[in-house]
Coordinates of C-alpha atoms and ligand atoms in Angstrom, one line a residue:
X1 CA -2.2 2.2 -3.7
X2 CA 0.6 3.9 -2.0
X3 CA 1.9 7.0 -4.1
X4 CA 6.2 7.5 -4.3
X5 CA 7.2 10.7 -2.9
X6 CA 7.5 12.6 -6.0
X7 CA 3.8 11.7 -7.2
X8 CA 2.7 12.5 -3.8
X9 CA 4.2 15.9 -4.4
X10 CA 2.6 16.3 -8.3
X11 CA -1.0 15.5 -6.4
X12 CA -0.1 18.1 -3.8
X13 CA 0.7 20.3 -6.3
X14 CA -2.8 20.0 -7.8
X15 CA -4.5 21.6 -5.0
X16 CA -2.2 23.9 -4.7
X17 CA 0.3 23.3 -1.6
X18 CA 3.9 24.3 -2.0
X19 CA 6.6 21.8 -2.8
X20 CA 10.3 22.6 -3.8
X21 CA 11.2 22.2 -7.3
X22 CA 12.4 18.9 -8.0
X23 CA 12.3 16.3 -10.9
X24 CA 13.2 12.6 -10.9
X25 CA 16.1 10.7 -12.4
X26 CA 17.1 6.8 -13.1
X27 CA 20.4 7.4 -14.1
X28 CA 23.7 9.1 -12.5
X29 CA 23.6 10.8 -15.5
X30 CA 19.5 12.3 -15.4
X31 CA 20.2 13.4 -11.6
X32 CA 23.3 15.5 -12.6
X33 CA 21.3 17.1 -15.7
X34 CA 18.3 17.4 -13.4
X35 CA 20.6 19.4 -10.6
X36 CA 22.6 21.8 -13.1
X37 CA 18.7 22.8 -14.5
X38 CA 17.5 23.6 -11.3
X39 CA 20.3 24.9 -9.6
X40 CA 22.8 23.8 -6.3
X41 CA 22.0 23.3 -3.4
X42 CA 20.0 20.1 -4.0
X43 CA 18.8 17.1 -2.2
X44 CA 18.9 13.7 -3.8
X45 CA 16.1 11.3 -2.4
X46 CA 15.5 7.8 -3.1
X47 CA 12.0 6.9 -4.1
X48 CA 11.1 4.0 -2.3
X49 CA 7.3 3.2 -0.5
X50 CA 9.1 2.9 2.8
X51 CA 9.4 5.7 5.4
X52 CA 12.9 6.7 7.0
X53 CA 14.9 6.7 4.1
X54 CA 16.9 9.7 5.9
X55 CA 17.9 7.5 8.3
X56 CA 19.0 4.4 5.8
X57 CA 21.4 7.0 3.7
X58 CA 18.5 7.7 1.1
X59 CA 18.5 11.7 1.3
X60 CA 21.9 13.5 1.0
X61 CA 22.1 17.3 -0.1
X62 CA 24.6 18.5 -2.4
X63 CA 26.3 21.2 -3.1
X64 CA 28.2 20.5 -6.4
X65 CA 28.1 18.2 -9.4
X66 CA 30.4 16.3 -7.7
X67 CA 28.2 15.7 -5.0
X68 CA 24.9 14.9 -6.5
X69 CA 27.1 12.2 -8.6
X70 CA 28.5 10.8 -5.9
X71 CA 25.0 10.3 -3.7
X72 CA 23.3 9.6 -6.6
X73 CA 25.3 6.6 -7.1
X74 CA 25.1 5.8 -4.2
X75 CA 21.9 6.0 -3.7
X76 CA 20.5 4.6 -6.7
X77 CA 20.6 0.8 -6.4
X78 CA 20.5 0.9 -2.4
X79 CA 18.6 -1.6 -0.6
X80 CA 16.3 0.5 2.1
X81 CA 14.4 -2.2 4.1
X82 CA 14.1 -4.5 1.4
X83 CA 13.4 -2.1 -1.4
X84 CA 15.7 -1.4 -3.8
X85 CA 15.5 1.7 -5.3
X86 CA 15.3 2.3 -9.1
X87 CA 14.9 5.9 -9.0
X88 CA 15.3 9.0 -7.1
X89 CA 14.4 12.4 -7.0
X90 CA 16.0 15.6 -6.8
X91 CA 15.0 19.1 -5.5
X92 CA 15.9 22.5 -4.8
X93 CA 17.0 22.2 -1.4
X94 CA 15.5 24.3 1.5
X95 CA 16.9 25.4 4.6
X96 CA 14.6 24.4 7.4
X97 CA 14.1 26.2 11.0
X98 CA 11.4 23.9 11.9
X99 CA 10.2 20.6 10.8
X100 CA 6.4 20.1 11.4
X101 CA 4.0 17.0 10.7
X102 CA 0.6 17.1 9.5
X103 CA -1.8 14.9 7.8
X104 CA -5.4 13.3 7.4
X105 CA -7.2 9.9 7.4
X106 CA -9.6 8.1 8.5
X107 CA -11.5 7.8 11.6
X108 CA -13.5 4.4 11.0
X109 CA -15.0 3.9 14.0
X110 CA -16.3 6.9 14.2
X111 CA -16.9 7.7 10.7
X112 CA -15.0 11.0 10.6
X113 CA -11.6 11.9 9.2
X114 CA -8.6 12.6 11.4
X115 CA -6.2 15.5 11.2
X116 CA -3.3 15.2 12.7
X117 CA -1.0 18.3 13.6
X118 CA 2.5 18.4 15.3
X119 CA 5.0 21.1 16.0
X120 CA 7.6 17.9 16.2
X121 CA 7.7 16.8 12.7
X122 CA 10.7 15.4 10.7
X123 CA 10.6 12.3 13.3
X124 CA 7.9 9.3 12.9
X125 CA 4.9 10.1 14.3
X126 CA 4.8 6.9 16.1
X127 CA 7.6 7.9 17.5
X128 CA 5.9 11.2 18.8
X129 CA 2.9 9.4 19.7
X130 CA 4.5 6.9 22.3
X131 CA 6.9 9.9 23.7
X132 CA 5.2 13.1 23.9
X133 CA 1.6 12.5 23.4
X134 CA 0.9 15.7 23.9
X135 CA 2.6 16.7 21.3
X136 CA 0.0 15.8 18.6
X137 CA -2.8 18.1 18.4
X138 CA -5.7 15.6 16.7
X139 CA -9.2 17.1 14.6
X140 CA -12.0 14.8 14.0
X141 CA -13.4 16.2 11.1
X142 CA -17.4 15.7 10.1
X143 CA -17.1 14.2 6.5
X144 CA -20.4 16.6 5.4
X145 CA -19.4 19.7 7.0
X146 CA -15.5 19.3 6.3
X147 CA -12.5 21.6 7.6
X148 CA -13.1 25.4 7.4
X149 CA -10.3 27.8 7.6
X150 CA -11.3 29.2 10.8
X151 CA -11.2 25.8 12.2
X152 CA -7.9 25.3 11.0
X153 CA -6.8 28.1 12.3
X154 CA -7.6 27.4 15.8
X155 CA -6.2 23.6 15.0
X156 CA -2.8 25.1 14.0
X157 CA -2.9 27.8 17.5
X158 CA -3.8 24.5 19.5
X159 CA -0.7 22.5 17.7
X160 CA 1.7 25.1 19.2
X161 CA 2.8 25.8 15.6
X162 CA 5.4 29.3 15.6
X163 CA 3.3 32.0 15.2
X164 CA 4.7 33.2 11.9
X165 CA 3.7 29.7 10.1
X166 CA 0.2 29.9 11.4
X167 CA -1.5 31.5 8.7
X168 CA 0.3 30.1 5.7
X169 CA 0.0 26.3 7.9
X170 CA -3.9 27.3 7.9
X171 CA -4.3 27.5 4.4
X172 CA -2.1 24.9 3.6
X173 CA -4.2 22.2 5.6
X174 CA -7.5 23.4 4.0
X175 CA -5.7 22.6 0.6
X176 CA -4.6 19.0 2.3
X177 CA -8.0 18.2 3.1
X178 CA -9.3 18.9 -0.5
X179 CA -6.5 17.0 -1.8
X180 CA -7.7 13.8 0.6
X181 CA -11.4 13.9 -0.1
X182 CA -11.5 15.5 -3.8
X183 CA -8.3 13.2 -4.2
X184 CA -9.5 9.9 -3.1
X185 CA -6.8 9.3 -0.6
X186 CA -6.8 7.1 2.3
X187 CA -3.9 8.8 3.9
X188 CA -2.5 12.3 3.2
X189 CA 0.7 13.2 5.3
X190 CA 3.4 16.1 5.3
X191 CA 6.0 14.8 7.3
X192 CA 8.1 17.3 7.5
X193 CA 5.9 20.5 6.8
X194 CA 8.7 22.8 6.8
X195 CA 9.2 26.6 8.0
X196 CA 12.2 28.2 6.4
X197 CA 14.7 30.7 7.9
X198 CA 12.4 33.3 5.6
X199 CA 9.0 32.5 7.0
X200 CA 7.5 30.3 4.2
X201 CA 5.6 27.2 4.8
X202 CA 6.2 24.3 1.9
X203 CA 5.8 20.3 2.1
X204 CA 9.3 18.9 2.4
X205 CA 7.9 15.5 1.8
X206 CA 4.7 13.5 0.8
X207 CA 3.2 10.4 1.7
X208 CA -0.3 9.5 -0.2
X209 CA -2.2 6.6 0.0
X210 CA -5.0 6.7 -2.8
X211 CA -8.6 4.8 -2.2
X212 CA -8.4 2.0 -4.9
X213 CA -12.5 2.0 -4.4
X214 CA -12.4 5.1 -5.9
X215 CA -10.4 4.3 -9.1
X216 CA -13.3 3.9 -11.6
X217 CA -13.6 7.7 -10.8
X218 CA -10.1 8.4 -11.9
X219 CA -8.4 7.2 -15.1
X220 CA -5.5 9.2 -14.3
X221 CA -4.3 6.8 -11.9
X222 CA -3.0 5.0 -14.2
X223 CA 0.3 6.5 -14.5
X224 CA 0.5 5.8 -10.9
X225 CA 0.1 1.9 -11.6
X226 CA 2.5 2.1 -14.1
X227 CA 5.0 2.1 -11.6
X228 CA 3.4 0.3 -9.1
X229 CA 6.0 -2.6 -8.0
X230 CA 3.4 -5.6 -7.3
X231 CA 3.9 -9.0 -6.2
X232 CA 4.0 -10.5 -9.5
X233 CA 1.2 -13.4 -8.0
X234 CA -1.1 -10.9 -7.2
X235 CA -0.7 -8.5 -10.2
X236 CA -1.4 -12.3 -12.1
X237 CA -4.5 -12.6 -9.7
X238 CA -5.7 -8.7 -10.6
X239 CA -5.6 -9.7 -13.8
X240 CA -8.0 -12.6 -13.4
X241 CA -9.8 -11.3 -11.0
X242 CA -9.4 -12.8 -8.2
X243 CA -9.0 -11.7 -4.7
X244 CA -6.2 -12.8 -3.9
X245 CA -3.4 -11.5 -1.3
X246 CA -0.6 -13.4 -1.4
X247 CA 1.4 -14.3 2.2
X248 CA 4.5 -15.9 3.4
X249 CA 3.4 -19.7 3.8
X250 CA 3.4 -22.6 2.1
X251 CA -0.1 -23.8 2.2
X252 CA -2.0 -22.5 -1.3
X253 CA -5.7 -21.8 -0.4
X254 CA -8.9 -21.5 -2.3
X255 CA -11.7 -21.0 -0.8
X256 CA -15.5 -19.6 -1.5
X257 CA -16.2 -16.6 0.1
X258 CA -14.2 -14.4 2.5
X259 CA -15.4 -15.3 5.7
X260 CA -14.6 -19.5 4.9
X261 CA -10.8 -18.2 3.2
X262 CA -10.4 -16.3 6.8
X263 CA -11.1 -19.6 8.5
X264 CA -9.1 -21.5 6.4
X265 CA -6.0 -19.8 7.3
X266 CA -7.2 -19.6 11.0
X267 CA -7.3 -23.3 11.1
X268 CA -4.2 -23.7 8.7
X269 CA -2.7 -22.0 11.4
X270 CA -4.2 -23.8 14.2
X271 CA -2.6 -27.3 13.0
X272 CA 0.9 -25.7 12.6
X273 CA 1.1 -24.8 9.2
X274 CA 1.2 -21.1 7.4
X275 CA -0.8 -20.1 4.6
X276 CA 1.0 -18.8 1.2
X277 CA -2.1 -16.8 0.2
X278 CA -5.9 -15.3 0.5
X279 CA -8.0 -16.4 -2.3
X280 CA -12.0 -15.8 -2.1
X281 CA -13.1 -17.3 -5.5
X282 CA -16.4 -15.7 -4.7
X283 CA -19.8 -17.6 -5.9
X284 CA -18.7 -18.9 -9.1
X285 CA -16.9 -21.7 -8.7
X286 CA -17.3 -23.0 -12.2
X287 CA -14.0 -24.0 -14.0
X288 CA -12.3 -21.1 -15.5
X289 CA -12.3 -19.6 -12.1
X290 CA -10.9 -23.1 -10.8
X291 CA -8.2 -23.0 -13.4
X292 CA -7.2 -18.9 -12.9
X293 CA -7.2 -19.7 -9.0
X294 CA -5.0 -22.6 -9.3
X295 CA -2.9 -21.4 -12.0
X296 CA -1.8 -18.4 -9.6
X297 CA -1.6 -20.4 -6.6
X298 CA 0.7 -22.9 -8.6
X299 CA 2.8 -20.0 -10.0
X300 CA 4.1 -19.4 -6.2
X301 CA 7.1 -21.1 -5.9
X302 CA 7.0 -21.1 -2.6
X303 CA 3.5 -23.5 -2.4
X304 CA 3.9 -26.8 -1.3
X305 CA 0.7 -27.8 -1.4
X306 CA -3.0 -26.2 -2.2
X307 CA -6.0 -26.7 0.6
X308 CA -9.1 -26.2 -1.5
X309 CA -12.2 -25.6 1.1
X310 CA -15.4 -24.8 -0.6
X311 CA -18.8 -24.9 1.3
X312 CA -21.6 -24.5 -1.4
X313 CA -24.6 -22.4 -0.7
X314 CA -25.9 -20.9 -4.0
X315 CA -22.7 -22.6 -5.5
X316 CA -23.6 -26.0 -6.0
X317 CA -20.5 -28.8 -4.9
X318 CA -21.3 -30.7 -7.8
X319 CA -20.4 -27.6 -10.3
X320 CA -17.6 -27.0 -8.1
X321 CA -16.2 -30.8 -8.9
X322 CA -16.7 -30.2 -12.4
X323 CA -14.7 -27.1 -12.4
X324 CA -11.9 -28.6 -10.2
X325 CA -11.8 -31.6 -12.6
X326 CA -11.7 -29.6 -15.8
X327 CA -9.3 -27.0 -14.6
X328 CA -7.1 -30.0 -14.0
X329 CA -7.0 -30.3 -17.4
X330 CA -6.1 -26.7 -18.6
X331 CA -3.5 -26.7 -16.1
X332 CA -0.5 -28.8 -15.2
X333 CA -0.3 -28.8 -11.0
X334 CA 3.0 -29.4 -9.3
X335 CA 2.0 -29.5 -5.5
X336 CA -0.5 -31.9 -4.0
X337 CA -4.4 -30.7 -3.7
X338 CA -6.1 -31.6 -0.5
X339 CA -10.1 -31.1 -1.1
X340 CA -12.8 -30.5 1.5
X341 CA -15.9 -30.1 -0.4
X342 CA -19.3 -29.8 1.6
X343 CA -22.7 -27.7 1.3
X344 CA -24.9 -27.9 -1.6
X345 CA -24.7 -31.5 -3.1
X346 CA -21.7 -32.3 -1.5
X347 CA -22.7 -35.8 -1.7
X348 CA -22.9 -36.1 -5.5
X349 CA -20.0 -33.5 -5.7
X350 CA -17.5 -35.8 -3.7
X351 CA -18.8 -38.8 -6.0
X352 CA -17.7 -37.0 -9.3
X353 CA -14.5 -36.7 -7.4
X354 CA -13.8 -40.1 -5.6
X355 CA -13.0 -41.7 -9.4
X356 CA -9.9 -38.9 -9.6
X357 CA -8.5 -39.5 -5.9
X358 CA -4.6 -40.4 -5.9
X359 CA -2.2 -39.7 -3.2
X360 CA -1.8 -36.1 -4.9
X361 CA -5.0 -35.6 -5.2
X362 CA -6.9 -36.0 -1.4
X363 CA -10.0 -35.7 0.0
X364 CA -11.0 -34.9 3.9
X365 CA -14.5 -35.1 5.2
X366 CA -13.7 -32.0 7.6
X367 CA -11.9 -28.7 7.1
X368 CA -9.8 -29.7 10.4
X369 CA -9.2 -32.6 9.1
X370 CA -8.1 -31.2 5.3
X371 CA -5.8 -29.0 7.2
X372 CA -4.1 -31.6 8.9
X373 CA -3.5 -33.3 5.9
X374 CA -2.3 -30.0 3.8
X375 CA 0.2 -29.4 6.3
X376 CA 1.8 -32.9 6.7
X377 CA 2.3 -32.1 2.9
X378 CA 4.6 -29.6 4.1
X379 CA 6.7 -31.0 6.4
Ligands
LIG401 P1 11.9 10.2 5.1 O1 13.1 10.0 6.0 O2 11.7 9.0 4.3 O3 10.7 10.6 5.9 O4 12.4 11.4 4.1 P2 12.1 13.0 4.2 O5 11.8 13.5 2.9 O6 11.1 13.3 5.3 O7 13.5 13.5 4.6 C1 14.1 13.2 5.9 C2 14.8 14.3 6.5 O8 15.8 14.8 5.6 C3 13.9 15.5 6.8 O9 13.2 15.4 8.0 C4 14.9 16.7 6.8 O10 15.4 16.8 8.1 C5 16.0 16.2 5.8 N1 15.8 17.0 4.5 C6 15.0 16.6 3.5 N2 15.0 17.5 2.6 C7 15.8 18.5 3.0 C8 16.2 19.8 2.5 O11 15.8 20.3 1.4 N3 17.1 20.5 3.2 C9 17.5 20.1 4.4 N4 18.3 20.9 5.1 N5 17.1 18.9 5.0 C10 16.3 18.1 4.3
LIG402 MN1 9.4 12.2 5.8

């Protein structure tokens, strides 16, 4: 779950790294009241889960209450690549005599975290990356042992970082670290890291990814998925937990087990059709799960048909029938079902079927040949 910039700064503030003070607003109104309490100047950002909203008009300092009115209007309601932002924050502004980039994740194949330390922050690090490789000064970091202040102190000498940030920049990247292991984060970035005309190190921005594995371990969270903006099909699919990831296509799928839903989009795919969605029902194919999976699937506009591709192992074919036939019932389909059913008692599985079969309701002895037929649906 990807944090917006002004949570990302309340979890930095919890371990302790510096952040200008800042609070958010919805309303022209909230930003100006926001802006006279903290005092001019101030920058007005849009919070949106998208990176480079300088560059799309979504952070504009301020000097007066004129200002913040006028970029807060403006920049409340903007569309920055495709999100439209609802809300926007406002801070203290800072003056800045270098812009620095810094942050940790994961190393997965080999099982270490990754710091990542720049002295050319403010741009994207991709950006950095592909020009001036050099640039990036990386530290794989042993999960057990973790990141020590003398090592980050030779990291930040080794980044080229001004000698008068070194110490503060240090300290501050031991604090990062805690915040992305005690925190649970996938990704923890400062990009910029800021040094002011006064010598003092803050975080200009925040970018946090948080480990949904680790949620049972923190309630708090919630707040953050409060405000979470989900696809509405796959908050429905949370909800019935199902694991589900909704795409672009038009071809619903179901299918047992994630390795078999991988293939069905594969050979989706393959025959010239795109798949609308993931969806591993998992080893219980009984009929409630039939029924939630379809019921989702069907609530996708977009759907023009629904490929279901069960092998059976444990899960018997014949249940699965059952539950396809019942869920029927419970729910009202619009789009045609193509069926490939084998495994486990396929034979007596397809028989409970064959009774049912109509020309929106088909079903293919192969998964190739199921995909052919769920695409032709759709053209
Ligand atoms: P992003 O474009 O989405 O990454 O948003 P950032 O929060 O990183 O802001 C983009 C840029 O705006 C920064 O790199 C700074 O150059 C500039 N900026 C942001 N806050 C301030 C500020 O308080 N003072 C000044 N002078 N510039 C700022
Ligand atoms: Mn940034």
């Amino acid at each position: 779950m990807d944090l917006f910039e002004y949570q990302g700064k309340q979890y930095f503030s919890r371990y302790g790294i510096a952040v200008s003070p800042g609070d958010v607003a919805d309303t022209v109104e909230e930003a100006i009241a926001v802006a006279e309490r903290i005092g001019y100047p101030v920058v007005v950002k849009a919070q949106v889960k998208v990176g480079g909203r300088g560059k799309a008009g979504g952070v504009k300092l301020a000097d007066n209450i004129d200002e913040v009115r006028l970029h807060a209007g403006n920049i409340l309601g903007l569309d920055i690549k495709g999100h439209i932002v609802r809300r926007i924050w406002i801070e203290r502004s800072s003056d800045i005599s270098k812009e620095y980039y810094a942050s940790f994740t994961l190393d997965r194949p080999n099982k270490t975290h990754l710091g990542m330390l720049s002295a050319q922050g403010g741009v994207e690090i991709e950006v950095v990356a592909e020009e001036n490789p050099d640039a990036i000064a990386f530290l794989s970091i042993d999960p057990v042992r973790g990141l020590d202040i003398e090592t980050s102190r030779r990291w930040v000498a080794e980044a080229n970082l001004d000698e008068v940030a070194r110490e503060q920049a240090a300290q501050i990247l031991v604090k990062l670290y805690e915040c992305y292991t005690q925190g649970d984060c996938d990704l923890a970035e400062i990009n910029p890291l800021i040094l002011t005309p006064d010598n003092k190190v803050h975080a200009l921005d925040a970018k946090v990814t948080l480990d949904e594995n680790a949620s049972y371990r923190h309630p708090e969270w919630e707040e953050y998925r409060a405000t979470e903006t989900e696809d509405p099909r796959e908050k429905m699919a949370k909800e019935k937990g199902l694991n589900y990831i909704g795409l672009d296509g038009d071809v619903g799928i179901i299918a047992n087990g994630a390795g078999l839903a991988m293939s069905t989009l594969d050979v989706v795919n393959q025959v010239g059709g795109s798949a609308a969605n993931f969806l591993d029902i998992g080893g219980g194919a009984n009929a409630d799960v039939m029924a939630s999976a379809l019921e989702v699937i069907n609530s996708d506009p977009k759907v023009k048909v629904i490929f279901v591709n069960i092998f059976g192992g444990i899960t018997r074919v014949d249940d699965v029938a059952n539950g396809v036939l019942e869920a029927l019932k419970r729910v009202k389909i619009d789009a045609p079902i193509v069926l490939r059913l084998d495994g486990t008692n396929a034979v007596e599985g397809r028989s409970i079927l064959a009774p049912h079969l109509n020309s929106k309701l088909v079903m293919e002895p192969t998964m190739l040949d199921a995909a052919r037929s769920a695409v032709a649906f759709t053209k």
